[in-house]
XYZ file of C-alpha atoms in Angstrom:
315
model
C -2.583 -144.271 74.180
C -2.415 -147.989 74.706
C 0.380 -149.229 76.849
C 1.605 -151.477 74.053
C 2.063 -148.523 71.691
C 3.380 -146.140 74.308
C 5.972 -148.661 75.399
C 7.398 -148.588 71.883
C 7.799 -144.793 71.849
C 9.238 -143.992 75.286
C 12.379 -145.287 76.971
C 12.754 -145.015 80.733
C 15.878 -143.651 82.418
C 16.732 -146.948 84.128
C 17.025 -148.640 80.716
C 19.860 -146.376 79.538
C 23.627 -146.871 79.506
C 24.453 -143.599 81.299
C 28.135 -143.370 80.262
C 27.287 -143.800 76.589
C 24.336 -141.436 76.971
C 26.507 -138.599 78.311
C 29.433 -139.030 75.900
C 27.404 -139.449 72.713
C 24.912 -136.819 73.877
C 27.673 -134.229 74.340
C 28.665 -134.663 70.702
C 25.127 -134.580 69.349
C 24.051 -131.483 71.281
C 27.281 -129.658 70.432
C 26.482 -130.188 66.763
C 22.946 -128.854 67.236
C 24.274 -125.785 69.056
C 26.614 -125.010 66.140
C 23.689 -125.032 63.733
C 21.257 -122.950 65.785
C 23.575 -120.553 67.652
C 23.300 -117.666 65.120
C 19.562 -117.423 65.836
C 20.374 -116.704 69.502
C 22.757 -113.919 68.478
C 20.088 -112.303 66.284
C 17.395 -112.634 68.989
C 19.677 -111.112 71.640
C 20.594 -108.123 69.477
C 16.950 -107.409 68.719
C 16.081 -107.547 72.418
C 18.758 -105.066 73.511
C 18.311 -102.598 70.626
C 17.452 -99.080 71.789
C 14.956 -96.706 70.211
C 17.556 -95.046 67.959
C 19.029 -98.307 66.660
C 18.824 -98.606 62.882
C 18.492 -102.392 62.835
C 14.864 -103.127 63.740
C 14.323 -106.511 62.076
C 16.033 -109.879 62.020
C 17.075 -109.424 58.386
C 18.661 -106.018 59.075
C 20.538 -107.455 62.081
C 21.910 -110.270 59.899
C 23.002 -107.820 57.198
C 24.664 -105.605 59.797
C 26.575 -108.508 61.364
C 27.745 -109.884 58.005
C 28.806 -106.398 56.873
C 30.913 -105.643 59.947
C 32.158 -109.066 61.092
C 31.283 -111.580 58.400
C 30.039 -115.066 59.276
C 32.195 -115.240 62.489
C 30.035 -112.417 63.853
C 27.106 -114.841 64.007
C 29.136 -116.952 66.453
C 30.207 -114.326 68.968
C 30.342 -115.925 72.409
C 30.092 -119.434 70.963
C 33.251 -120.723 72.670
C 31.914 -119.665 76.067
C 28.557 -121.329 75.441
C 30.114 -124.642 74.365
C 32.359 -124.660 77.452
C 29.368 -124.493 79.774
C 26.822 -126.308 77.627
C 28.098 -129.835 78.297
C 27.958 -129.749 82.135
C 24.689 -127.774 82.054
C 23.126 -130.274 79.651
C 24.274 -133.251 81.760
C 22.745 -131.692 84.878
C 19.550 -130.835 83.013
C 18.967 -134.249 81.423
C 19.798 -136.163 84.594
C 17.403 -134.031 86.657
C 14.753 -134.217 83.926
C 14.695 -137.998 83.630
C 14.984 -138.792 87.323
C 12.329 -136.236 88.300
C 9.989 -137.388 85.533
C 9.832 -140.904 86.988
C 8.938 -139.544 90.440
C 6.465 -137.019 89.017
C 4.514 -139.690 87.114
C 4.188 -141.678 90.345
C 2.961 -138.537 92.139
C 0.184 -137.720 89.650
C -0.925 -141.306 88.979
C -3.278 -141.596 92.013
C -5.311 -138.592 90.830
C -6.671 -140.504 87.821
C -6.255 -137.625 85.397
C -6.535 -138.247 81.672
C -3.329 -139.483 80.063
C -2.510 -136.164 78.302
C -3.050 -134.311 81.598
C -0.833 -136.748 83.509
C 1.864 -136.374 80.876
C 1.602 -132.569 80.956
C 1.874 -132.405 84.763
C 4.703 -134.941 85.103
C 6.726 -133.545 82.213
C 6.077 -129.977 83.340
C 7.286 -130.686 86.887
C 10.354 -132.486 85.540
C 11.134 -129.696 83.075
C 10.936 -127.014 85.754
C 13.062 -128.988 88.231
C 15.701 -129.697 85.580
C 15.879 -126.038 84.593
C 16.291 -124.868 88.191
C 19.090 -127.393 88.768
C 21.013 -126.351 85.648
C 20.704 -122.569 86.177
C 23.718 -122.462 88.519
C 25.940 -123.365 85.565
C 23.899 -121.855 82.766
C 23.370 -118.285 84.043
C 27.075 -117.240 84.196
C 27.667 -118.767 80.743
C 24.568 -117.084 79.369
C 25.574 -113.717 80.813
C 29.107 -113.824 79.344
C 27.975 -115.063 75.936
C 25.251 -112.411 75.670
C 27.707 -109.615 76.400
C 29.935 -110.958 73.643
C 26.955 -111.192 71.279
C 26.122 -107.482 71.639
C 29.588 -105.967 72.135
C 29.968 -102.750 70.165
C 26.281 -102.877 69.225
C 23.840 -100.138 70.237
C 26.440 -98.541 72.528
C 27.502 -101.697 74.378
C 31.069 -102.195 75.600
C 33.636 -104.137 73.555
C 35.603 -107.089 74.968
C 38.597 -109.230 74.105
C 36.893 -112.589 74.530
C 35.076 -114.417 77.293
C 37.911 -114.179 79.822
C 37.971 -110.387 79.441
C 34.224 -110.286 80.159
C 34.737 -112.471 83.247
C 37.587 -110.284 84.555
C 35.556 -107.100 84.182
C 32.531 -108.627 85.892
C 34.659 -109.764 88.850
C 36.359 -106.354 89.075
C 33.099 -104.407 89.195
C 30.676 -106.806 90.930
C 32.621 -109.749 92.300
C 31.428 -113.331 91.870
C 27.811 -112.326 92.364
C 28.073 -110.350 89.136
C 27.945 -113.653 87.228
C 24.461 -114.179 88.598
C 23.042 -110.835 87.542
C 19.500 -111.554 86.384
C 19.557 -114.977 88.090
C 16.087 -114.492 89.551
C 14.684 -113.488 86.164
C 16.546 -116.372 84.519
C 14.865 -118.809 86.874
C 11.536 -117.027 86.311
C 12.073 -117.211 82.534
C 13.698 -120.560 81.873
C 11.970 -122.618 84.544
C 8.415 -121.798 83.398
C 9.626 -122.006 79.791
C 11.055 -125.456 80.407
C 7.926 -126.500 82.292
C 5.656 -125.277 79.485
C 7.879 -126.841 76.819
C 8.001 -130.299 78.369
C 4.352 -130.184 79.451
C 3.290 -129.243 75.919
C 5.541 -131.890 74.430
C 4.322 -134.666 76.718
C 0.613 -133.901 76.360
C 0.670 -133.097 72.622
C 2.254 -136.462 71.894
C -0.588 -138.279 73.662
C -3.199 -136.204 71.854
C -1.560 -136.784 68.462
C -1.374 -140.540 69.073
C -5.075 -140.556 69.895
C -5.865 -138.643 66.715
C -3.897 -141.289 64.846
C -6.100 -143.957 66.377
C -3.533 -145.244 68.852
C -5.495 -144.334 71.977
C -7.543 -147.455 72.637
C -6.887 -150.288 75.048
C -6.941 -153.017 72.435
C -3.730 -154.647 71.257
C -2.258 -152.677 68.384
C 0.683 -153.013 66.035
C 3.656 -150.953 67.137
C 4.003 -147.641 65.219
C 6.798 -147.448 62.656
C 9.967 -145.529 63.521
C 9.126 -142.864 60.930
C 5.682 -142.349 62.507
C 7.223 -142.088 65.977
C 9.737 -139.487 64.738
C 6.999 -137.488 62.998
C 4.868 -137.404 66.162
C 7.891 -136.405 68.273
C 8.882 -133.667 65.809
C 5.338 -132.285 65.750
C 5.290 -132.314 69.546
C 8.583 -130.383 69.557
C 7.201 -127.704 67.232
C 4.037 -127.285 69.313
C 6.062 -127.130 72.533
C 8.518 -124.561 71.154
C 5.770 -122.338 69.794
C 3.817 -122.445 73.055
C 6.818 -121.761 75.298
C 8.192 -118.906 73.164
C 4.878 -117.030 73.085
C 4.416 -117.288 76.853
C 7.939 -116.471 78.054
C 9.383 -113.954 75.538
C 8.528 -110.836 77.652
C 10.504 -112.132 80.649
C 13.349 -113.213 78.357
C 13.561 -109.708 76.891
C 13.779 -108.090 80.357
C 16.351 -110.657 81.532
C 18.536 -110.187 78.469
C 18.582 -106.404 78.839
C 19.544 -106.664 82.497
C 22.379 -109.107 81.791
C 24.069 -107.177 78.986
C 24.160 -103.837 80.828
C 27.568 -102.726 82.014
C 28.225 -101.387 85.504
C 27.861 -97.768 84.387
C 24.483 -98.361 82.690
C 22.915 -100.503 85.384
C 19.155 -100.425 85.709
C 16.607 -102.292 87.777
C 14.042 -104.636 86.275
C 11.413 -101.928 86.849
C 13.469 -99.372 84.906
C 13.962 -101.832 82.049
C 10.207 -102.386 81.881
C 9.570 -98.627 81.947
C 12.065 -97.989 79.133
C 10.618 -100.761 76.988
C 7.100 -99.351 77.304
C 8.394 -95.826 76.659
C 10.262 -96.846 73.484
C 7.862 -99.332 71.896
C 4.795 -99.725 74.083
C 3.757 -103.186 75.184
C 4.965 -104.678 71.901
C 8.524 -103.974 73.101
C 8.278 -106.993 75.383
C 8.020 -109.173 72.294
C 11.185 -107.918 70.630
C 12.949 -110.874 69.100
C 9.795 -113.009 69.223
C 10.308 -114.143 65.621
C 13.859 -115.458 66.140
C 12.943 -116.812 69.580
C 9.863 -118.530 68.134
C 11.983 -120.024 65.345
C 14.822 -120.898 67.709
C 12.625 -122.664 70.258
C 10.623 -124.476 67.575
C 13.654 -125.446 65.493
C 15.744 -126.248 68.562
C 12.840 -128.085 70.132
C 12.245 -130.234 67.062
C 15.891 -131.071 66.378
C 16.700 -131.446 70.073
C 13.856 -133.805 70.821
C 14.552 -135.938 67.751
C 18.230 -136.104 68.712
C 17.328 -136.732 72.344
C 14.907 -139.550 71.569
C 17.402 -141.023 69.076
C 20.120 -140.804 71.716
C 17.935 -142.682 74.196
C 17.257 -145.442 71.669
C 20.964 -145.599 70.876
C 21.945 -145.933 74.520
C 19.525 -148.603 75.673
C 21.315 -151.236 77.766
C 21.741 -154.652 76.242
C 19.427 -157.147 77.875
């Protein structure tokens, strides 16, 4: 894509008012989490369901939750997630943007095509950002997932997030909060790398298909066109990442929600999945995860790009 056009669609980290970016961003991403959180609850329940569980589809899980707990049941663990989401998101976005600048400089001398450069730089930045944020995200994820599945398919019941935390400390100590940490890194880091790589490269390809890939001077794309390209890139990125990383996410989720008395190794989880459902068991919850990552990806990236435009420093 021509530099003139690309310059209109991307805003560098050094151009942003960081204080405004963090404060406004916290509000925007909290709102997005409220809207998409129920999908995570449904996905998690599908992934931990055992062979004798009646609820085998997303629709049956929704009906079961609404029947027993009503709409609040779709937000189990939400308070815990929101508490940790803000610091985790700040860490993630800061690492993402700062690493992206360095990564582009690293790949530039290799003279790759523009989509390839974007895929490599964004992929490196996405993976680095995910690794940095896992220290905060994993304990929050573990607690929220136990709340999501409490009383479901034989899982223990809790009296809120603090009760989960107390029981984890009593049985496993602080390290219990990082159960599945290795798999989380193995799941979310590649997922983040694939997501951002797909997003960065797909944007370049789409712009070229729209005739914006030449070196001649061109009129800047309209804001609606920019948003459409970014949204399409988000959908492609979410679909790609969900298909590639769902098996690891299923194993990780099962490990994290197991209580002390039901503890299994990753190998045992894999064995049980194959025994119950064959290889298709690794893709339990793929539908909700596919929808979640695509919907979250699209809304997140539109909000993220809007936030960056909103927080540009005054010249």
